[in-house]
Amino acid sequence: MSLHILLIDDDETSIFIHKTLVETSALSLDPLCFSSSAATLDYLEKHHRTGDRYVLLLDINMPVIDGWAFMDAIQQKPYADALFILIVTSSIDRADRKRASEYKQVIEYFEKPLDIDHCIQTIQQNII
């Protein structure tokens, strides 16, 4: 059984910052980075193995397939229960926070910048 960290954000600066935080925290030495939800879905379809678990740091405001559409798309996938989503967004809208809580895979909602200590604590409490 493996735990994989996936970073999904269309903003290169956010990806760089979050990747650096994840790597220096020893949460993962090699987080996978995606600039689109479509690329993430493609990766999961091709690489998911039974027993693998995935922590996704997901931005909700992205072009083409936003975070909401991504979460809708995964609901019927065979690997849906292996996904643990941490929303990482610039949105401070309470409606977004409420909407995120309606997805069973969402375990936390972070406003940017990511608080890596809180992130680790959330992962330890919910997954490890």
PDB file of C-alpha atoms in Angstrom:
ATOM      1  CA  MET A   1       0.000   0.000   0.000  1.00  0.00           C
ATOM      2  CA  SER A   2       1.369   3.377  -1.013  1.00  0.00           C
ATOM      3  CA  LEU A   3       0.401   6.940  -0.167  1.00  0.00           C
ATOM      4  CA  HIS A   4       0.871   9.374  -3.038  1.00  0.00           C
ATOM      5  CA  ILE A   5       0.757  13.173  -2.826  1.00  0.00           C
ATOM      6  CA  LEU A   6      -0.693  14.957  -5.869  1.00  0.00           C
ATOM      7  CA  LEU A   7      -0.616  18.736  -6.271  1.00  0.00           C
ATOM      8  CA  ILE A   8      -3.213  20.138  -8.692  1.00  0.00           C
ATOM      9  CA  ASP A   9      -3.113  23.846  -9.486  1.00  0.00           C
ATOM     10  CA  ASP A  10      -2.957  25.855 -12.702  1.00  0.00           C
ATOM     11  CA  ASP A  11      -0.699  28.453 -11.068  1.00  0.00           C
ATOM     12  CA  GLU A  12       2.996  27.566 -11.422  1.00  0.00           C
ATOM     13  CA  THR A  13       3.998  29.671  -8.417  1.00  0.00           C
ATOM     14  CA  SER A  14       1.505  27.888  -6.169  1.00  0.00           C
ATOM     15  CA  ILE A  15       2.720  24.505  -7.426  1.00  0.00           C
ATOM     16  CA  PHE A  16       6.337  25.485  -6.722  1.00  0.00           C
ATOM     17  CA  ILE A  17       5.546  26.729  -3.204  1.00  0.00           C
ATOM     18  CA  HIS A  18       3.375  23.745  -2.288  1.00  0.00           C
ATOM     19  CA  LYS A  19       5.850  21.256  -3.752  1.00  0.00           C
ATOM     20  CA  THR A  20       8.674  22.835  -1.744  1.00  0.00           C
ATOM     21  CA  LEU A  21       6.591  22.760   1.452  1.00  0.00           C
ATOM     22  CA  VAL A  22       5.635  19.114   0.944  1.00  0.00           C
ATOM     23  CA  GLU A  23       9.216  18.056   0.162  1.00  0.00           C
ATOM     24  CA  THR A  24      10.825  19.921   3.070  1.00  0.00           C
ATOM     25  CA  SER A  25       8.224  18.599   5.501  1.00  0.00           C
ATOM     26  CA  ALA A  26       9.189  15.022   4.523  1.00  0.00           C
ATOM     27  CA  LEU A  27       5.526  14.368   3.780  1.00  0.00           C
ATOM     28  CA  SER A  28       6.697  13.236   0.365  1.00  0.00           C
ATOM     29  CA  LEU A  29      10.056  13.499  -1.320  1.00  0.00           C
ATOM     30  CA  ASP A  30       8.456  13.275  -4.734  1.00  0.00           C
ATOM     31  CA  PRO A  31       4.957  14.788  -4.924  1.00  0.00           C
ATOM     32  CA  LEU A  32       3.357  14.598  -8.358  1.00  0.00           C
ATOM     33  CA  CYS A  33       2.398  17.965  -9.835  1.00  0.00           C
ATOM     34  CA  PHE A  34      -0.392  18.634 -12.318  1.00  0.00           C
ATOM     35  CA  SER A  35      -1.417  21.931 -13.898  1.00  0.00           C
ATOM     36  CA  SER A  36      -4.889  20.680 -14.818  1.00  0.00           C
ATOM     37  CA  SER A  37      -7.638  18.445 -13.529  1.00  0.00           C
ATOM     38  CA  ALA A  38      -7.738  16.631 -16.867  1.00  0.00           C
ATOM     39  CA  ALA A  39      -4.094  15.572 -16.517  1.00  0.00           C
ATOM     40  CA  THR A  40      -4.793  14.369 -12.972  1.00  0.00           C
ATOM     41  CA  LEU A  41      -7.778  12.294 -14.079  1.00  0.00           C
ATOM     42  CA  ASP A  42      -5.692  10.791 -16.861  1.00  0.00           C
ATOM     43  CA  TYR A  43      -2.911   9.901 -14.413  1.00  0.00           C
ATOM     44  CA  LEU A  44      -5.323   8.270 -11.954  1.00  0.00           C
ATOM     45  CA  GLU A  45      -7.000   6.258 -14.710  1.00  0.00           C
ATOM     46  CA  LYS A  46      -3.665   4.909 -15.922  1.00  0.00           C
ATOM     47  CA  HIS A  47      -1.722   4.439 -12.682  1.00  0.00           C
ATOM     48  CA  HIS A  48      -4.102   3.642  -9.832  1.00  0.00           C
ATOM     49  CA  ARG A  49      -3.475   0.286  -8.199  1.00  0.00           C
ATOM     50  CA  THR A  50      -5.640  -1.434  -5.615  1.00  0.00           C
ATOM     51  CA  GLY A  51      -4.424  -0.476  -2.154  1.00  0.00           C
ATOM     52  CA  ASP A  52      -2.890   2.835  -3.217  1.00  0.00           C
ATOM     53  CA  ARG A  53      -4.138   5.979  -1.512  1.00  0.00           C
ATOM     54  CA  TYR A  54      -3.845   9.518  -2.778  1.00  0.00           C
ATOM     55  CA  VAL A  55      -3.751  12.854  -0.990  1.00  0.00           C
ATOM     56  CA  LEU A  56      -4.736  15.574  -3.431  1.00  0.00           C
ATOM     57  CA  LEU A  57      -3.985  19.223  -2.756  1.00  0.00           C
ATOM     58  CA  LEU A  58      -6.578  20.637  -5.134  1.00  0.00           C
ATOM     59  CA  ASP A  59      -7.236  24.191  -6.271  1.00  0.00           C
ATOM     60  CA  ILE A  60     -10.887  24.803  -7.125  1.00  0.00           C
ATOM     61  CA  ASN A  61     -10.446  27.811  -9.424  1.00  0.00           C
ATOM     62  CA  MET A  62      -8.888  26.437 -12.603  1.00  0.00           C
ATOM     63  CA  PRO A  63      -9.752  26.790 -16.290  1.00  0.00           C
ATOM     64  CA  VAL A  64     -11.486  24.120 -18.387  1.00  0.00           C
ATOM     65  CA  ILE A  65     -12.107  21.538 -15.623  1.00  0.00           C
ATOM     66  CA  ASP A  66     -12.224  23.336 -12.288  1.00  0.00           C
ATOM     67  CA  GLY A  67     -11.898  21.619  -8.931  1.00  0.00           C
ATOM     68  CA  TRP A  68     -15.667  21.208  -8.635  1.00  0.00           C
ATOM     69  CA  ALA A  69     -15.938  19.435 -11.997  1.00  0.00           C
ATOM     70  CA  PHE A  70     -12.955  17.267 -11.039  1.00  0.00           C
ATOM     71  CA  MET A  71     -14.636  16.191  -7.807  1.00  0.00           C
ATOM     72  CA  ASP A  72     -17.890  15.506  -9.659  1.00  0.00           C
ATOM     73  CA  ALA A  73     -15.980  13.396 -12.199  1.00  0.00           C
ATOM     74  CA  ILE A  74     -14.332  11.154  -9.602  1.00  0.00           C
ATOM     75  CA  GLN A  75     -17.475  10.226  -7.679  1.00  0.00           C
ATOM     76  CA  GLN A  76     -18.206   7.103  -9.743  1.00  0.00           C
ATOM     77  CA  LYS A  77     -14.596   6.085 -10.327  1.00  0.00           C
ATOM     78  CA  PRO A  78     -13.401   2.791  -8.799  1.00  0.00           C
ATOM     79  CA  TYR A  79     -10.624   4.658  -6.981  1.00  0.00           C
ATOM     80  CA  ALA A  80     -12.909   7.350  -5.460  1.00  0.00           C
ATOM     81  CA  ASP A  81     -12.572   5.952  -1.927  1.00  0.00           C
ATOM     82  CA  ALA A  82      -8.767   6.019  -2.213  1.00  0.00           C
ATOM     83  CA  LEU A  83      -8.739   9.809  -2.663  1.00  0.00           C
ATOM     84  CA  PHE A  84      -8.368  12.248   0.217  1.00  0.00           C
ATOM     85  CA  ILE A  85      -8.751  15.840  -0.918  1.00  0.00           C
ATOM     86  CA  LEU A  86      -7.365  18.933   0.726  1.00  0.00           C
ATOM     87  CA  ILE A  87      -8.804  21.987  -1.004  1.00  0.00           C
ATOM     88  CA  VAL A  88      -6.116  24.674  -1.309  1.00  0.00           C
ATOM     89  CA  THR A  89      -7.645  27.825  -2.744  1.00  0.00           C
ATOM     90  CA  SER A  90      -7.595  31.598  -2.739  1.00  0.00           C
ATOM     91  CA  SER A  91     -11.389  31.591  -2.315  1.00  0.00           C
ATOM     92  CA  ILE A  92     -12.639  32.959   0.989  1.00  0.00           C
ATOM     93  CA  ASP A  93     -16.272  32.468  -0.041  1.00  0.00           C
ATOM     94  CA  ARG A  94     -18.239  30.615   2.653  1.00  0.00           C
ATOM     95  CA  ALA A  95     -20.377  29.036  -0.058  1.00  0.00           C
ATOM     96  CA  ASP A  96     -17.253  27.369  -1.490  1.00  0.00           C
ATOM     97  CA  ARG A  97     -16.305  26.018   1.928  1.00  0.00           C
ATOM     98  CA  LYS A  98     -19.830  24.643   2.420  1.00  0.00           C
ATOM     99  CA  ARG A  99     -19.907  23.147  -1.070  1.00  0.00           C
ATOM    100  CA  ALA A 100     -16.538  21.460  -0.489  1.00  0.00           C
ATOM    101  CA  SER A 101     -17.843  19.821   2.691  1.00  0.00           C
ATOM    102  CA  GLU A 102     -20.500  18.051   0.619  1.00  0.00           C
ATOM    103  CA  TYR A 103     -17.875  15.863  -1.083  1.00  0.00           C
ATOM    104  CA  LYS A 104     -16.966  12.785   0.953  1.00  0.00           C
ATOM    105  CA  GLN A 105     -13.356  12.865  -0.279  1.00  0.00           C
ATOM    106  CA  VAL A 106     -12.720  16.394   1.060  1.00  0.00           C
ATOM    107  CA  ILE A 107     -11.044  16.222   4.454  1.00  0.00           C
ATOM    108  CA  GLU A 108      -9.978  19.874   4.789  1.00  0.00           C
ATOM    109  CA  TYR A 109     -10.325  23.302   3.194  1.00  0.00           C
ATOM    110  CA  PHE A 110      -7.296  25.601   3.227  1.00  0.00           C
ATOM    111  CA  GLU A 111      -7.101  29.187   2.101  1.00  0.00           C
ATOM    112  CA  LYS A 112      -3.795  29.971   0.394  1.00  0.00           C
ATOM    113  CA  PRO A 113      -1.072  30.013   1.477  1.00  0.00           C
ATOM    114  CA  LEU A 114      -0.989  26.398   2.616  1.00  0.00           C
ATOM    115  CA  ASP A 115      -0.276  25.810   6.303  1.00  0.00           C
ATOM    116  CA  ILE A 116       1.921  22.717   5.987  1.00  0.00           C
ATOM    117  CA  ASP A 117       1.805  21.870   9.706  1.00  0.00           C
ATOM    118  CA  HIS A 118      -2.008  21.871   9.659  1.00  0.00           C
ATOM    119  CA  CYS A 119      -1.861  19.870   6.424  1.00  0.00           C
ATOM    120  CA  ILE A 120       0.333  17.192   8.018  1.00  0.00           C
ATOM    121  CA  GLN A 121      -1.879  17.064  11.094  1.00  0.00           C
ATOM    122  CA  THR A 122      -4.980  16.627   8.914  1.00  0.00           C
ATOM    123  CA  ILE A 123      -3.344  13.796   6.971  1.00  0.00           C
ATOM    124  CA  GLN A 124      -2.213  12.060  10.166  1.00  0.00           C
ATOM    125  CA  GLN A 125      -5.690  12.311  11.693  1.00  0.00           C
ATOM    126  CA  ASN A 126      -7.588  11.162   8.611  1.00  0.00           C
ATOM    127  CA  ILE A 127      -5.349   8.788   6.691  1.00  0.00           C
ATOM    128  CA  ILE A 128      -2.227   7.504   8.426  1.00  0.00           C
TER     129      ILE A 128
END
